[in-house]
Short mmCIF file of C-alpha atoms in Angstrom, two decimals:
data_model
loop_
_atom_site.label_atom_id
_atom_site.label_comp_id
_atom_site.label_asym_id
_atom_site.label_seq_id
_atom_site.Cartn_x
_atom_site.Cartn_y
_atom_site.Cartn_z
CA MET A 1 -61.82 52.24 11.44
CA ILE A 2 -60.53 49.75 8.88
CA ALA A 3 -58.09 51.53 6.46
CA GLY A 4 -57.13 48.46 4.32
CA VAL A 5 -57.68 44.78 3.92
CA ILE A 6 -55.09 42.07 3.47
CA PHE A 7 -56.42 38.70 2.06
CA ASP A 8 -54.80 35.34 2.26
CA MET A 9 -55.49 33.41 -0.94
CA ASP A 10 -55.69 29.61 -0.64
CA GLY A 11 -58.86 28.36 1.06
CA LEU A 12 -59.85 32.02 1.66
CA MET A 13 -60.47 33.42 -1.75
CA PHE A 14 -60.16 30.39 -3.85
CA ASP A 15 -61.16 26.75 -3.18
CA THR A 16 -57.55 25.49 -3.72
CA GLU A 17 -56.96 23.40 -0.50
CA PRO A 18 -58.45 20.21 -1.88
CA ILE A 19 -55.90 20.49 -4.68
CA TRP A 20 -53.16 20.71 -2.12
CA THR A 21 -54.49 17.93 -0.09
CA ARG A 22 -54.46 15.38 -2.97
CA THR A 23 -51.07 16.51 -4.17
CA TRP A 24 -49.09 15.37 -1.11
CA GLU A 25 -49.49 11.65 -1.94
CA PRO A 26 -47.87 11.73 -5.41
CA ALA A 27 -45.37 14.28 -4.17
CA LEU A 28 -44.21 11.90 -1.36
CA ALA A 29 -44.25 9.05 -3.67
CA THR A 30 -41.40 10.70 -5.55
CA VAL A 31 -39.16 9.91 -2.59
CA GLY A 32 -40.57 6.49 -1.83
CA ARG A 33 -42.70 7.57 1.22
CA GLU A 34 -46.38 7.11 1.87
CA TYR A 35 -48.79 9.84 2.94
CA PRO A 36 -49.01 10.08 6.79
CA HIS A 37 -52.37 10.83 8.35
CA GLY A 38 -52.75 14.57 9.27
CA LEU A 39 -50.01 16.04 7.07
CA ALA A 40 -52.41 18.05 4.87
CA ASN A 41 -53.87 19.92 7.97
CA ALA A 42 -50.45 20.44 9.63
CA VAL A 43 -48.81 21.88 6.56
CA ARG A 44 -51.72 24.15 5.56
CA GLY A 45 -50.88 27.79 5.47
CA THR A 46 -47.06 27.22 5.60
CA SER A 47 -44.46 27.70 2.96
CA GLY A 48 -40.77 27.44 2.40
CA LYS A 49 -38.66 26.37 5.36
CA SER A 50 -41.61 26.30 7.73
CA MET A 51 -43.38 23.89 5.23
CA GLU A 52 -40.19 21.73 5.17
CA ALA A 53 -40.09 21.73 8.97
CA VAL A 54 -43.59 20.29 9.14
CA LEU A 55 -42.81 17.73 6.41
CA SER A 56 -39.71 16.74 8.36
CA ARG A 57 -41.83 15.93 11.45
CA PHE A 58 -44.24 13.67 9.50
CA VAL A 59 -41.68 11.99 7.12
CA PRO A 60 -38.31 12.17 8.92
CA GLY A 61 -35.33 11.50 6.82
CA ALA A 62 -37.09 12.26 3.43
CA ASP A 63 -35.79 14.90 1.05
CA VAL A 64 -38.48 17.39 2.06
CA THR A 65 -37.18 20.01 -0.40
CA ARG A 66 -37.83 17.72 -3.20
CA VAL A 67 -41.25 16.86 -1.88
CA ARG A 68 -42.14 20.61 -1.48
CA GLU A 69 -40.96 21.51 -5.00
CA THR A 70 -42.76 18.51 -6.42
CA ALA A 71 -45.98 19.54 -4.64
CA TYR A 72 -45.69 23.16 -5.83
CA ALA A 73 -45.20 21.97 -9.46
CA LEU A 74 -48.24 19.64 -9.37
CA VAL A 75 -50.42 22.28 -7.73
CA HIS A 76 -49.24 24.94 -10.20
CA GLU A 77 -50.25 22.67 -13.18
CA GLU A 78 -53.77 22.10 -11.74
CA LEU A 79 -54.36 25.77 -11.00
CA ARG A 80 -53.68 26.57 -14.62
CA LYS A 81 -57.18 25.33 -15.15
CA GLY A 82 -58.65 27.79 -12.68
CA ALA A 83 -59.81 27.38 -9.16
CA PRO A 84 -63.38 28.03 -7.96
CA LYS A 85 -63.89 31.22 -5.93
CA LYS A 86 -65.08 31.02 -2.37
CA PRO A 87 -68.67 32.15 -1.57
CA GLY A 88 -68.89 35.95 -0.99
CA LEU A 89 -65.62 36.89 -2.69
CA ASN A 90 -67.12 38.94 -5.45
CA GLU A 91 -69.48 40.67 -3.19
CA LEU A 92 -66.89 41.55 -0.55
CA LEU A 93 -64.37 42.83 -3.25
CA ALA A 94 -67.19 45.01 -4.84
CA TYR A 95 -68.16 46.37 -1.36
CA LEU A 96 -64.54 47.25 -0.37
CA ALA A 97 -63.96 48.85 -3.82
CA GLU A 98 -67.07 50.95 -3.49
CA GLN A 99 -65.85 52.26 -0.11
CA GLY A 100 -62.41 53.00 -1.52
CA VAL A 101 -60.70 50.55 0.85
CA PRO A 102 -57.30 49.35 -0.49
CA MET A 103 -56.62 45.71 -0.73
CA GLY A 104 -53.63 43.42 -0.84
CA VAL A 105 -52.68 39.78 -0.87
CA ALA A 106 -50.35 38.04 1.51
CA SER A 107 -50.16 34.23 0.56
CA SER A 108 -47.86 31.39 1.20
CA SER A 109 -48.15 30.55 -2.54
CA ALA A 110 -45.54 31.58 -5.14
CA LEU A 111 -46.12 34.99 -6.64
CA GLU A 112 -46.81 33.63 -10.07
CA VAL A 113 -49.46 31.25 -8.72
CA ILE A 114 -51.04 34.31 -6.82
CA GLU A 115 -51.11 36.29 -10.13
CA MET A 116 -52.56 33.31 -11.97
CA ASN A 117 -55.29 32.77 -9.63
CA LEU A 118 -56.29 36.28 -9.37
CA ALA A 119 -56.21 36.54 -13.20
CA ASN A 120 -58.20 33.42 -13.73
CA GLY A 121 -60.65 34.53 -11.20
CA GLY A 122 -61.10 37.95 -12.85
CA VAL A 123 -60.36 39.82 -9.66
CA ARG A 124 -56.73 41.00 -10.21
CA GLU A 125 -57.93 44.69 -10.68
CA TYR A 126 -59.00 44.82 -7.00
CA PHE A 127 -55.56 44.29 -5.56
CA GLY A 128 -52.62 46.71 -5.37
CA LYS A 129 -49.80 44.91 -3.52
CA LEU A 130 -49.15 41.21 -3.67
CA PHE A 131 -46.77 39.41 -1.47
CA SER A 132 -45.58 35.70 -1.49
CA GLY A 133 -44.27 34.02 1.64
CA ALA A 134 -42.70 31.31 -0.51
CA GLY A 135 -39.13 32.74 -0.19
CA MET A 136 -39.38 34.52 3.03
CA ALA A 137 -36.99 33.84 5.91
CA HIS A 138 -39.88 33.89 8.38
CA PRO A 139 -43.16 32.89 6.82
CA LYS A 140 -46.44 32.36 8.44
CA PRO A 141 -47.08 31.83 11.39
CA GLU A 142 -44.56 34.79 11.75
CA PRO A 143 -46.15 38.19 10.94
CA ASP A 144 -43.53 39.39 8.50
CA ILE A 145 -45.53 38.79 5.27
CA PHE A 146 -48.47 40.86 6.71
CA LEU A 147 -46.23 43.50 8.12
CA ASP A 148 -44.49 43.97 4.79
CA THR A 149 -47.77 44.09 2.98
CA ALA A 150 -49.20 46.72 5.20
CA GLN A 151 -46.02 48.89 5.03
CA ALA A 152 -46.26 48.64 1.16
CA MET A 153 -49.86 49.74 1.25
CA GLY A 154 -49.14 52.54 3.73
CA ILE A 155 -51.44 51.39 6.34
CA GLU A 156 -51.04 50.58 10.07
CA PRO A 157 -51.60 47.06 11.31
CA ALA A 158 -54.01 48.18 14.07
CA ASN A 159 -56.21 49.71 11.38
CA THR A 160 -55.82 46.85 8.90
CA LEU A 161 -58.11 43.77 8.50
CA VAL A 162 -56.38 40.37 7.81
CA LEU A 163 -58.57 37.62 6.46
CA GLU A 164 -57.39 34.12 6.95
CA ASP A 165 -58.65 30.58 6.83
CA SER A 166 -55.64 28.74 8.36
CA LEU A 167 -54.56 28.59 11.90
CA SER A 168 -50.95 29.70 11.04
CA GLY A 169 -52.24 32.61 9.25
CA VAL A 170 -54.48 33.68 12.23
CA ARG A 171 -51.42 33.41 14.40
CA ALA A 172 -49.48 35.64 12.06
CA GLY A 173 -52.16 38.22 11.97
CA VAL A 174 -52.60 38.33 15.75
CA ALA A 175 -48.76 38.50 16.22
CA GLY A 176 -48.50 41.42 13.85
CA GLY A 177 -51.23 43.47 15.65
CA PHE A 178 -53.79 43.27 12.90
CA VAL A 179 -57.60 43.01 13.12
CA THR A 180 -57.56 39.33 12.33
CA VAL A 181 -60.72 37.47 11.02
CA MET A 182 -60.74 33.80 10.46
CA VAL A 183 -63.06 32.35 7.75
CA PRO A 184 -62.54 28.61 8.27
CA ASP A 185 -62.13 26.34 5.22
CA LEU A 186 -61.00 22.80 5.94
CA VAL A 187 -59.58 23.35 9.45
CA ALA A 188 -61.90 24.41 12.45
CA PRO A 189 -60.73 27.22 14.76
CA ASP A 190 -58.61 26.25 17.59
CA ASP A 191 -58.60 27.71 21.17
CA PHE A 192 -56.06 30.38 20.10
CA ALA A 193 -58.27 31.49 17.17
CA ARG A 194 -61.46 31.60 19.22
CA GLU A 195 -59.65 33.67 21.90
CA HIS A 196 -57.70 36.00 19.80
CA ALA A 197 -59.29 36.61 16.42
CA ALA A 198 -61.53 39.57 16.09
CA CYS A 199 -64.19 37.20 15.02
CA ILE A 200 -64.84 33.92 13.18
CA CYS A 201 -67.10 34.16 10.10
CA ASN A 202 -68.85 31.45 8.20
CA ASP A 203 -67.94 33.00 4.78
CA LEU A 204 -66.85 36.28 3.05
CA LEU A 205 -70.46 37.48 2.82
CA GLU A 206 -70.60 37.51 6.52
CA VAL A 207 -67.44 39.63 6.55
CA ARG A 208 -68.94 42.12 4.08
CA ASP A 209 -72.11 42.32 6.27
CA LEU A 210 -70.26 43.02 9.39
CA LEU A 211 -68.10 45.78 7.74
CA ALA A 212 -71.25 47.27 6.32
CA SER A 213 -72.92 47.39 9.65
CA GLY A 214 -69.95 48.86 11.40
CA LYS A 215 -69.63 45.84 13.68
CA LEU A 216 -66.06 45.05 12.50
CA GLY A 217 -63.23 47.41 12.96
#
């Protein structure tokens, strides 16, 4: 039985990934580098040092800390205008609230960005604990952020649903022993996700329907 739900944010609750995608080119330009094909997909779902490690593979020798900080600033500025909610978010949140299921957020974005998106989207009231992986020593795909969130919520991983759109997030949820569901956004499921995720859903409405029917958890 599902005792709590932990949501990722970017690409899962809000349609923010296109903003990140178009941010990398101007961020790289600040260090005199061009955008390399495939970077946006490779870096999706990462943060902090893990993001810098991916950047270093794609733009070796560049000041990746400056690139990351510039990208964060550009994205933050765009998100002030608000980001569209993903299909089914309102319906899933309302259903979980009706069932008395506690909800938390574990995102690679900075905490102030998480707060801003939730407030702009009018959904802050649904969430208790908010965790950011931006400054974590071991961000996704390590499970630390999900484990910390579950502990703060007072729920066990085996009874906790993790909702993710990224491959690194799916790996983190599975590694932590969570009931992990992938709702793909811009990246299709890989072999690991197809084998280890509890299921792969088209949208958050499908997640709600599976929970309501007792087919999930």
